[in-house]
XYZ file of C-alpha atoms in Angstrom:
680
model
C 2.613 5.071 -3.129
C 4.980 2.574 -1.595
C 8.577 2.982 -0.554
C 11.154 0.406 -1.566
C 12.055 -2.119 1.083
C 12.960 -5.171 -0.968
C 10.948 -8.412 -1.353
C 10.228 -8.924 2.360
C 6.970 -10.538 3.541
C 5.641 -7.165 4.554
C 7.254 -4.435 2.484
C 6.176 -1.346 4.400
C 7.887 -1.959 7.724
C 11.171 -0.205 6.934
C 9.503 3.009 5.815
C 7.305 3.237 8.878
C 10.148 2.566 11.296
C 12.077 5.356 9.586
C 9.206 7.822 9.660
C 8.349 6.909 13.230
C 11.941 7.465 14.296
C 11.919 10.890 12.684
C 8.686 11.772 14.465
C 10.062 10.523 17.772
C 13.275 12.481 17.310
C 11.218 15.625 16.836
C 9.863 15.125 20.329
C 6.461 13.863 21.421
C 3.500 13.355 19.136
C 4.004 15.211 15.843
C 0.236 15.197 15.325
C -0.360 17.439 18.329
C 0.317 21.185 18.645
C 2.679 22.931 18.339
C 4.126 20.663 15.616
C 0.718 19.924 14.118
C -1.425 22.682 12.659
C -4.832 22.672 11.014
C -4.800 21.773 7.307
C -8.350 22.181 5.962
C -9.189 21.261 2.400
C -7.781 23.873 0.037
C -10.051 26.503 -1.509
C -10.325 26.613 -5.311
C -10.560 29.674 -7.534
C -11.463 27.701 -10.622
C -12.444 24.327 -11.995
C -9.504 22.916 -13.940
C -10.797 20.822 -16.836
C -7.937 19.983 -19.198
C -4.130 20.214 -19.221
C -2.204 20.159 -22.521
C 1.586 19.907 -22.275
C 4.049 20.468 -25.132
C 7.647 19.896 -24.036
C 11.033 19.468 -25.712
C 13.753 17.645 -23.831
C 17.258 19.159 -23.803
C 19.195 16.225 -22.438
C 22.630 17.812 -22.961
C 21.821 20.734 -20.674
C 19.573 18.705 -18.350
C 16.528 20.879 -18.943
C 13.442 21.222 -21.107
C 11.246 23.971 -22.527
C 7.685 24.205 -23.793
C 4.213 25.247 -22.795
C 1.175 24.168 -20.873
C -2.342 25.118 -21.919
C -4.925 24.783 -19.177
C -8.662 24.879 -19.781
C -10.677 26.138 -16.803
C -13.725 28.017 -15.529
C -13.712 30.426 -12.537
C -15.779 29.310 -9.547
C -16.265 32.889 -8.390
C -15.579 36.409 -9.674
C -11.816 36.959 -9.640
C -9.494 39.365 -11.395
C -6.539 36.986 -11.256
C -5.984 33.273 -10.888
C -3.045 31.399 -9.456
C -1.049 28.338 -10.397
C 1.452 26.469 -8.262
C 4.867 26.905 -9.871
C 8.219 26.629 -8.130
C 10.652 29.467 -8.661
C 12.959 27.056 -10.536
C 10.517 27.300 -13.454
C 11.308 30.192 -15.807
C 8.035 31.611 -17.150
C 8.486 33.639 -20.342
C 4.894 34.478 -21.259
C 1.228 33.890 -20.425
C -1.843 34.269 -22.626
C -5.565 33.913 -21.890
C -7.599 32.648 -24.844
C -4.754 33.745 -27.133
C -4.313 37.236 -25.634
C -1.084 38.127 -23.812
C -1.747 39.095 -20.174
C 0.340 40.342 -17.252
C 1.627 37.802 -14.750
C 3.739 37.659 -11.624
C 5.861 34.675 -10.642
C 7.293 34.711 -7.141
C 7.314 32.692 -3.940
C 6.492 29.499 -5.874
C 3.208 30.922 -7.190
C 2.224 32.193 -10.635
C -0.451 34.925 -10.597
C -2.205 35.506 -13.938
C -4.330 38.616 -14.574
C -7.652 37.875 -16.269
C -9.442 39.966 -18.895
C -12.809 41.252 -17.637
C -14.660 39.010 -20.090
C -13.620 35.807 -18.297
C -13.645 36.945 -14.665
C -17.144 35.770 -13.680
C -18.173 32.285 -12.675
C -20.657 30.398 -14.788
C -19.131 31.558 -18.040
C -17.695 29.443 -20.829
C -14.390 27.689 -20.215
C -11.303 29.531 -21.393
C -7.630 28.639 -21.823
C -4.484 29.866 -20.148
C -1.238 29.120 -22.003
C 2.020 29.388 -20.091
C 5.381 29.276 -21.880
C 8.170 28.170 -19.613
C 11.374 26.191 -19.132
C 13.142 24.479 -16.251
C 16.393 25.879 -14.952
C 19.267 23.485 -15.745
C 20.052 21.195 -12.812
C 17.287 22.760 -10.737
C 17.448 21.598 -7.142
C 14.658 19.318 -5.996
C 13.572 18.029 -2.609
C 13.246 14.410 -1.565
C 9.994 12.484 -1.634
C 9.277 9.098 -0.081
C 10.334 7.435 -3.346
C 12.946 9.639 -4.949
C 13.099 13.301 -5.904
C 10.088 15.556 -6.277
C 9.436 17.259 -9.585
C 11.580 16.536 -12.651
C 14.579 14.358 -11.765
C 17.473 13.674 -14.126
C 19.126 10.260 -13.844
C 22.835 10.726 -14.546
C 25.295 7.929 -15.324
C 28.112 7.409 -12.851
C 31.102 5.127 -12.389
C 29.475 3.335 -9.464
C 26.476 2.172 -11.528
C 27.846 1.320 -14.975
C 24.480 0.165 -16.354
C 22.813 3.479 -15.512
C 22.027 5.625 -18.568
C 20.858 9.189 -18.934
C 17.109 9.318 -18.259
C 14.504 11.150 -16.179
C 11.333 10.692 -14.193
C 8.799 13.008 -12.600
C 7.352 12.580 -9.119
C 4.170 14.414 -8.125
C 2.834 13.118 -4.826
C 2.394 15.059 -2.660
C 3.270 18.468 -4.134
C 6.037 17.765 -6.618
C 4.440 18.426 -9.983
C 4.593 22.180 -9.405
C 8.335 21.662 -9.787
C 8.067 20.886 -13.516
C 4.732 22.320 -14.685
C 2.698 25.359 -13.540
C -0.543 23.752 -12.416
C -3.187 23.513 -9.714
C -1.310 21.111 -7.457
C -3.799 19.755 -4.918
C -5.933 16.574 -5.061
C -9.450 18.102 -4.719
C -9.861 18.851 -8.437
C -9.598 16.583 -11.469
C -8.834 17.238 -15.107
C -8.118 15.387 -18.332
C -4.554 15.609 -19.656
C -2.616 15.401 -22.907
C 1.138 15.435 -23.491
C 3.370 15.961 -26.525
C 7.030 15.430 -25.583
C 10.003 15.551 -27.937
C 13.021 13.477 -26.889
C 16.081 11.777 -28.407
C 15.207 9.243 -31.094
C 16.591 6.335 -29.033
C 14.369 7.119 -26.057
C 10.952 5.850 -25.073
C 8.632 8.149 -23.129
C 5.875 6.856 -20.855
C 2.990 9.211 -20.064
C -0.584 9.013 -18.841
C -3.435 7.583 -20.869
C -3.309 6.097 -24.348
C -0.350 6.398 -26.710
C -1.879 8.248 -29.644
C 1.224 8.157 -31.808
C 4.979 8.587 -32.193
C 6.285 11.080 -34.753
C 9.861 10.578 -35.973
C 11.787 13.794 -36.596
C 14.696 12.706 -38.807
C 16.198 16.175 -39.184
C 16.646 16.630 -35.424
C 17.205 12.944 -34.574
C 14.294 13.114 -32.150
C 10.814 11.722 -31.918
C 7.655 13.104 -30.345
C 5.379 10.994 -28.150
C 1.696 11.894 -27.871
C -0.113 10.571 -24.769
C -3.748 11.383 -24.032
C -5.908 10.752 -20.959
C -9.581 11.424 -21.622
C -10.726 10.582 -18.090
C -10.238 13.156 -15.318
C -7.686 12.623 -12.565
C -5.963 14.647 -9.853
C -2.966 16.575 -11.099
C -0.411 15.019 -8.745
C -0.894 11.817 -10.775
C 0.401 13.459 -13.967
C 3.766 11.914 -14.853
C 6.470 11.335 -17.443
C 9.339 8.850 -17.519
C 11.891 8.863 -20.312
C 15.134 7.259 -21.411
C 16.516 4.283 -23.289
C 14.335 1.340 -22.308
C 13.527 -2.267 -23.022
C 9.772 -2.264 -23.605
C 7.442 -5.257 -23.774
C 3.860 -4.593 -24.870
C 0.840 -6.809 -24.223
C -2.919 -6.514 -23.743
C -5.479 -7.580 -21.133
C -9.197 -7.470 -21.987
C -8.683 -4.564 -24.399
C -6.305 -2.686 -22.083
C -2.798 -1.959 -23.396
C -0.022 -3.166 -21.099
C 3.535 -1.818 -21.069
C 6.457 -3.273 -19.122
C 9.330 -0.780 -19.315
C 12.786 -1.197 -17.775
C 16.189 0.429 -18.303
C 17.957 -0.702 -21.473
C 19.608 -4.077 -21.008
C 17.351 -5.284 -18.182
C 14.494 -6.663 -20.270
C 15.354 -10.201 -19.213
C 13.900 -9.468 -15.787
C 10.470 -8.427 -17.086
C 8.828 -11.902 -17.001
C 9.829 -12.672 -13.382
C 9.003 -9.137 -12.254
C 5.644 -8.599 -13.947
C 4.363 -11.990 -15.073
C 1.453 -11.956 -12.616
C 0.104 -8.530 -13.656
C -2.776 -9.975 -15.684
C -3.849 -12.143 -12.763
C -3.887 -9.052 -10.535
C -5.972 -7.109 -13.050
C -8.485 -9.935 -13.280
C -8.645 -10.510 -9.531
C -9.179 -6.852 -8.584
C -11.684 -6.242 -11.383
C -13.748 -9.290 -10.469
C -13.565 -8.700 -6.710
C -14.805 -5.128 -7.024
C -17.221 -5.584 -9.908
C -15.482 -2.581 -11.481
C -13.139 -3.285 -14.382
C -9.715 -1.655 -14.431
C -10.761 1.896 -15.368
C -7.994 3.226 -17.630
C -7.093 2.602 -21.298
C -3.621 1.270 -20.510
C -1.402 0.200 -17.644
C 2.340 0.816 -17.736
C 4.840 -0.334 -15.138
C 8.086 1.576 -15.625
C 11.255 1.016 -13.599
C 13.737 3.848 -13.105
C 17.084 4.297 -11.437
C 17.199 6.716 -8.490
C 13.583 5.878 -7.663
C 12.582 4.164 -4.437
C 9.496 1.960 -4.313
C 6.399 2.692 -6.380
C 4.153 5.588 -7.333
C 0.667 5.020 -8.737
C 0.632 7.700 -11.439
C -2.638 7.285 -13.287
C -2.345 4.416 -15.810
C 1.464 4.632 -15.476
C 3.047 3.356 -12.282
C 6.684 4.317 -11.691
C 8.842 1.789 -9.834
C 12.396 1.608 -8.581
C 14.875 -0.265 -10.757
C 16.157 -1.972 -7.636
C 12.872 -3.847 -7.276
C 13.393 -5.860 -10.467
C 13.974 -9.571 -9.939
C 15.227 -12.617 -11.807
C 13.513 -15.988 -11.998
C 15.900 -17.479 -9.431
C 14.668 -14.887 -6.890
C 11.571 -17.001 -6.258
C 7.909 -16.952 -7.215
C 6.707 -13.399 -7.922
C 8.831 -11.521 -5.351
C 7.418 -8.212 -6.627
C 3.809 -9.252 -6.037
C 3.351 -7.119 -2.891
C 4.756 -3.953 -4.464
C 3.035 -4.457 -7.820
C -0.365 -5.310 -6.359
C -0.181 -2.306 -4.016
C 0.428 0.106 -6.906
C -2.136 -1.554 -9.155
C -4.801 -1.345 -6.425
C -4.195 2.405 -6.389
C -5.527 2.638 -9.926
C -8.948 2.201 -8.295
C -8.224 3.585 -4.818
C -6.258 6.774 -5.250
C -6.659 7.344 -8.980
C -10.271 6.512 -9.946
C -11.357 7.942 -6.605
C -8.927 10.218 -4.797
C -8.786 11.524 -1.245
C -9.700 15.188 -1.562
C -7.167 16.269 1.063
C -4.153 14.671 2.695
C -5.962 14.181 6.001
C -8.013 11.420 4.319
C -5.053 9.811 2.539
C -5.871 6.418 4.094
C -8.585 6.190 1.411
C -5.683 5.796 -1.012
C -2.937 4.112 0.996
C -4.895 2.058 3.528
C -6.933 0.601 0.672
C -3.878 -0.178 -1.457
C -2.310 -1.904 1.552
C -5.450 -3.961 2.153
C -5.774 -4.966 -1.506
C -2.085 -5.875 -1.584
C -2.857 -8.224 1.312
C -5.933 -9.812 -0.228
C -4.030 -10.395 -3.450
C -1.527 -12.345 -1.361
C -4.495 -14.238 0.112
C -5.736 -14.976 -3.414
C -2.348 -16.028 -4.798
C -0.710 -17.673 -1.759
C -3.520 -18.609 0.612
C -5.107 -17.787 3.946
C -1.953 -18.346 5.994
C 0.062 -15.914 3.887
C -2.742 -13.374 4.310
C -2.561 -13.796 8.084
C 1.201 -13.317 8.003
C 0.763 -10.108 5.992
C -1.672 -8.814 8.598
C 0.695 -9.819 11.392
C 3.470 -7.794 9.754
C 1.117 -4.865 9.292
C 0.072 -4.912 12.925
C 3.662 -5.080 14.153
C 4.569 -2.101 11.950
C 1.667 -0.076 13.329
C 2.305 -1.202 16.906
C 5.921 -0.063 16.748
C 4.846 3.403 15.690
C 2.040 3.534 18.258
C 4.705 3.236 20.961
C 5.913 6.672 19.837
C 2.644 8.384 19.019
C -1.011 7.711 18.331
C -3.395 9.627 16.104
C -6.733 9.174 14.431
C -6.454 7.659 10.961
C -8.375 10.674 9.619
C -7.092 14.004 10.864
C -6.540 17.485 9.530
C -3.972 18.275 12.227
C -0.500 17.338 11.051
C 2.934 18.968 10.704
C 3.050 18.579 6.905
C 1.300 16.458 4.309
C 4.168 13.966 3.959
C 3.859 13.109 7.661
C 0.486 11.513 6.883
C 2.256 8.685 5.029
C 2.937 6.696 8.174
C 1.949 3.374 9.678
C -1.396 4.726 10.873
C -2.314 5.408 7.243
C -0.882 2.261 5.636
C -0.946 -0.841 7.877
C -3.488 0.349 10.440
C -5.726 1.561 7.615
C -5.453 -1.827 5.910
C -6.201 -3.679 9.155
C -9.297 -1.550 9.775
C -10.517 -2.531 6.314
C -9.947 -6.181 7.167
C -12.091 -5.710 10.285
C -14.772 -4.029 8.181
C -14.654 -7.012 5.825
C -14.936 -9.363 8.814
C -17.880 -7.349 10.201
C -19.877 -7.095 6.966
C -18.941 -10.373 5.309
C -17.399 -10.611 1.862
C -20.612 -10.181 -0.142
C -21.699 -6.890 1.456
C -18.173 -5.559 1.896
C -17.032 -5.915 -1.699
C -20.435 -4.958 -3.106
C -20.310 -1.786 -0.998
C -16.831 -0.965 -2.289
C -17.984 -1.469 -5.863
C -20.893 0.887 -5.244
C -18.494 3.432 -3.738
C -16.290 3.267 -6.831
C -19.171 3.508 -9.291
C -20.831 6.406 -7.483
C -17.720 8.492 -6.869
C -15.488 7.445 -9.756
C -13.412 10.277 -11.264
C -14.189 12.505 -8.268
C -12.388 13.470 -5.049
C -13.808 11.841 -1.908
C -13.593 11.893 1.865
C -14.259 9.190 4.440
C -17.901 10.195 4.865
C -18.476 9.296 1.205
C -17.275 5.781 2.005
C -19.517 5.499 5.069
C -22.592 6.682 3.146
C -21.816 4.255 0.338
C -22.208 1.289 2.686
C -25.464 2.711 4.045
C -26.861 3.289 0.567
C -25.678 0.031 -0.989
C -26.132 -2.633 1.701
C -28.274 -0.823 4.290
C -25.641 -0.923 7.032
C -24.915 2.153 9.145
C -21.177 1.857 9.714
C -20.806 5.246 11.401
C -20.250 3.705 14.881
C -17.534 1.456 13.447
C -15.728 4.384 11.837
C -16.165 6.588 14.909
C -14.080 4.291 17.089
C -11.630 2.788 14.598
C -10.992 5.670 12.158
C -11.849 8.942 13.896
C -10.242 8.116 17.249
C -6.622 7.239 18.062
C -5.223 4.063 19.519
C -6.319 0.441 19.775
C -7.597 -1.937 22.470
C -5.116 -3.698 24.743
C -6.742 -6.963 25.805
C -6.035 -9.760 28.247
C -8.239 -12.548 29.582
C -8.458 -15.615 31.786
C -11.022 -18.398 31.766
C -12.360 -21.190 33.910
C -15.076 -23.789 33.617
C -18.159 -23.688 35.874
C -19.072 -27.384 36.072
C -22.361 -26.772 37.880
C -23.759 -24.312 35.342
C -21.924 -25.891 32.391
C -20.473 -22.540 31.401
C -17.141 -21.164 30.366
C -16.500 -18.018 32.430
C -14.185 -15.512 30.750
C -12.713 -12.541 32.614
C -11.670 -10.087 29.897
C -10.213 -6.600 30.173
C -9.302 -3.576 28.062
C -6.353 -1.756 29.629
C -5.394 0.823 27.000
C -4.616 4.360 28.168
C -7.642 6.515 27.342
C -6.122 9.883 28.293
C -5.173 10.592 24.671
C -8.699 10.050 23.346
C -8.402 6.309 22.792
C -11.844 4.856 23.600
C -12.987 1.798 25.468
C -13.963 -0.212 22.403
C -17.250 -1.893 21.622
C -16.203 -5.180 20.036
C -18.059 -8.230 18.830
C -15.319 -10.518 20.092
C -14.919 -13.878 18.333
C -13.997 -16.919 20.401
C -13.137 -20.590 19.906
C -13.613 -23.523 22.305
C -11.334 -26.439 21.383
C -12.241 -29.928 22.598
C -10.170 -32.764 21.160
C -10.098 -32.270 17.417
C -13.393 -30.364 17.449
C -14.105 -26.707 18.080
C -17.036 -24.383 18.655
C -16.899 -20.746 17.536
C -19.050 -17.712 18.251
C -18.931 -14.069 19.352
C -19.754 -12.142 22.483
C -20.220 -8.426 23.095
C -17.235 -6.797 24.762
C -17.660 -3.117 25.630
C -16.297 -2.493 29.128
C -12.877 -1.994 30.687
C -13.458 -5.103 32.834
C -16.078 -7.650 31.918
C -17.202 -11.129 32.887
C -18.653 -13.232 30.084
C -20.466 -16.538 30.644
C -20.868 -18.858 27.651
C -22.675 -22.200 27.645
C -20.584 -25.318 27.081
C -21.647 -28.870 27.942
C -18.050 -29.857 28.639
C -14.835 -28.200 29.721
C -12.838 -27.171 26.629
C -9.187 -28.101 26.280
C -8.493 -24.490 25.325
C -10.345 -21.186 24.983
C -9.041 -18.730 22.380
C -10.352 -15.219 21.813
C -10.161 -13.697 18.344
C -9.095 -17.055 16.875
C -8.841 -15.613 13.356
C -6.748 -12.608 14.439
C -9.405 -10.378 12.919
C -9.525 -7.654 15.592
C -6.969 -4.850 15.588
C -5.955 -5.321 19.195
C -2.802 -5.674 21.230
C -2.816 -8.946 23.141
C -1.198 -8.957 26.532
C 0.909 -12.054 27.087
C -1.435 -14.946 27.774
C 0.351 -17.939 29.286
C -1.192 -21.118 27.924
C -0.658 -24.398 29.699
C 1.031 -27.297 27.905
C -2.349 -28.975 27.370
C -3.822 -25.763 25.948
C -0.915 -25.419 23.529
C -1.369 -29.016 22.430
C -5.069 -28.373 21.792
C -4.379 -25.187 19.826
C -1.726 -26.960 17.740
C -4.289 -29.651 16.894
C -7.265 -27.459 16.047
C -6.521 -23.750 16.261
C -8.266 -21.613 13.618
C -5.236 -19.438 12.896
C -1.856 -20.604 11.724
C -0.444 -17.804 13.890
C -1.858 -19.435 17.040
C -0.753 -22.887 15.920
C 2.731 -21.561 15.190
C 2.911 -19.942 18.639
C 1.661 -23.156 20.248
C 4.281 -25.277 18.465
C 7.099 -22.913 19.355
C 5.875 -22.796 22.955
C 6.033 -26.592 23.086
C 9.659 -26.686 21.876
C 11.659 -24.910 24.565
C 15.467 -25.154 24.753
C 15.295 -27.109 28.001
C 12.925 -29.730 26.533
C 14.161 -33.231 25.722
C 15.040 -34.441 22.241
C 12.063 -36.795 22.382
C 9.640 -33.968 23.188
C 10.991 -31.719 20.439
C 10.804 -34.543 17.929
C 7.223 -35.367 18.916
C 6.114 -31.756 18.439
C 7.890 -31.465 15.100
C 6.238 -34.677 13.901
C 2.863 -33.349 15.099
C 3.399 -30.199 13.026
C 4.244 -32.364 10.007
C 0.993 -34.305 10.380
C -1.050 -31.101 10.126
C -0.022 -31.058 6.451
C 0.322 -27.277 6.284
C 3.566 -26.365 4.469
C 3.250 -22.723 5.464
C 3.018 -23.600 9.170
C 5.834 -26.144 8.930
C 8.243 -23.746 7.208
C 7.462 -21.008 9.742
C 8.113 -23.348 12.686
C 11.376 -24.551 11.132
C 12.541 -20.996 10.473
C 11.536 -19.544 13.843
C 12.514 -22.281 16.272
C 15.984 -22.097 17.823
C 15.763 -25.595 19.300
C 15.825 -27.811 16.181
C 19.566 -27.947 15.427
C 19.961 -31.225 17.352
C 21.698 -34.352 16.070
C 18.824 -36.450 17.422
C 16.536 -34.793 14.871
C 18.623 -35.684 11.800
C 16.244 -38.357 10.572
C 13.103 -36.236 10.808
C 14.885 -33.250 9.237
C 16.125 -35.453 6.377
C 12.575 -36.636 5.775
C 11.374 -33.035 5.674
C 13.896 -32.217 2.921
C 11.755 -34.440 0.673
C 8.694 -32.202 1.201
C 7.186 -30.885 -2.032
C 7.170 -27.288 -0.764
C 10.416 -25.424 -1.589
C 10.235 -23.189 1.512
C 9.907 -26.245 3.757
C 12.832 -27.997 2.043
C 15.000 -24.882 2.305
C 14.269 -24.454 6.004
C 15.105 -28.088 6.778
C 18.320 -27.982 4.734
C 19.421 -24.844 6.564
C 19.006 -26.582 9.926
C 20.890 -29.669 8.757
C 23.674 -27.368 7.639
C 24.083 -26.112 11.204
C 24.602 -29.615 12.655
C 28.016 -31.248 13.083
C 29.348 -32.650 9.806
C 27.873 -35.964 8.741
C 28.729 -37.805 5.519
C 25.105 -38.658 4.791
C 24.023 -35.048 5.238
C 26.888 -33.821 3.050
C 25.826 -36.224 0.314
C 22.202 -35.098 0.660
C 23.075 -31.405 0.533
C 25.407 -31.850 -2.433
C 22.615 -33.579 -4.246
C 20.458 -30.498 -3.896
C 23.272 -28.195 -4.976
C 23.962 -30.253 -8.103
C 20.317 -30.940 -8.888
C 19.497 -29.401 -12.279
């Protein structure tokens, strides 16, 4: 699940700032008592096996009526079983295997009395059929994306292109608002839906579209969707209304792109990279996309995205046109698609382990950006993720996995999303790509279609690649916080060694550990560099590393692979020059360039640095320096800025043009800029 924040480089930041602010306003750490309470995995009375829905939409009265038939087997001897069902549902009758039985519906729970013949565990499965309807205009509560339960989309004068429609939203506990069901992620069932709606509507459900029956006498048609693979019930969904629908296929999988009527022209720019995502994720994991179809459906009144199984729901506001750029929806779309493996195929069995869904989707969103836009873009995604987590960590810290929280929605924070994704990047860095992705594929194959917890993931790496990752998870996943690191270095000429004084200064009173880190380093000498790692496991530590000559610069964690807060390290001018020449990370090279272009520096110095950045031939770095520097709007730089406007990269050209536009008027610049405006 991902909230809507627009096509920014890192789309989750706004949500986490909002949630963090709420937590801070509540006072203190919301993951500590008294706000936080223990939420163990929910007990089950029965094994739910199949859910069959038959619904008829009453769009005029904003309601529906129908039935749900649930196939199940008791897990222990019980005289009654219970379904989650909000009081806004009006239950008119319940039968067990065709026999009417007593029931009680109150306090958002439906209790169904069982005949003696089906009360014992180990018996044959039986069915419970519940006839019900939804109260017209039933009130719903807000989710991270829109409204929980069954939400009607009503036209209004402020949004003239909005038409009558609806969507459902299940995560975390919203589906009980439109269907009586077992509404918790630690059980899985197959599902089937028959839904009758106006003849002009299209309905998107889970699984394969088995058929559409036209009912000419009632001017309706009935859609039949069927999912033969089990999934958690919060992933059950329906979206309906007048839509523009484009159908396609990928390797035998049906694809649906569905948008509100009249907005079909935005489908190619919004979803044109879906097939590449499907191929990339399937190949990377060695596990093909696991469902018979994939639908991406955009709705009004919806926020970001929700990974309903085989049928992602997205906010209409996320749709883009071609002129918006190259695949602006890639982050949102790849995040939700990744959930079809991590969250849908395997599902966290309780909300305390939700990082297994959301941290993974965040990480796979980032590696899709790496695949489609390169290493530098991947580093920028991780930088944004770290900043989002760091902002929240100023307010509170918690372990990524915890069963102490104020409510399940509170778990959808920046510890779950960006920190979870960054921990997975570190695990990738620790294991190497071959073992990391092979281990994830093993995890998916072994636990597919089942609920999981974090220990299942740890054991999967032990079983598949022979690596005991328990110590890694103990400090990064099961404990709060992160290392806060600073260092200095000097060269010991006599012993030909680089001596590094390195410290961890994080506050450990809240359970944050002193971390055991295999710390990467880089020695830069001229245009050459030497890389390696050293063990770093103390609050204060001296490290001596052999080097036949004094480096021009010493950089720790040169790939920005470690989830750590770096205290301000003041590099000398010569160190910055060395890092700009040969730093491993574009982030370090960007910082070095910006540090070499201070407002008080001369025009000649600024020009020399800008030309040095150009020579690196890295469009991503050049555009970032142009966009972030506040020292480049100088008339003396006109010539170099004009030359940059001829760069083949559109982001670089745009950045240079923007700077030229801030300079005093010049006829040559005006002619140049008009040429770009009129260029067809």
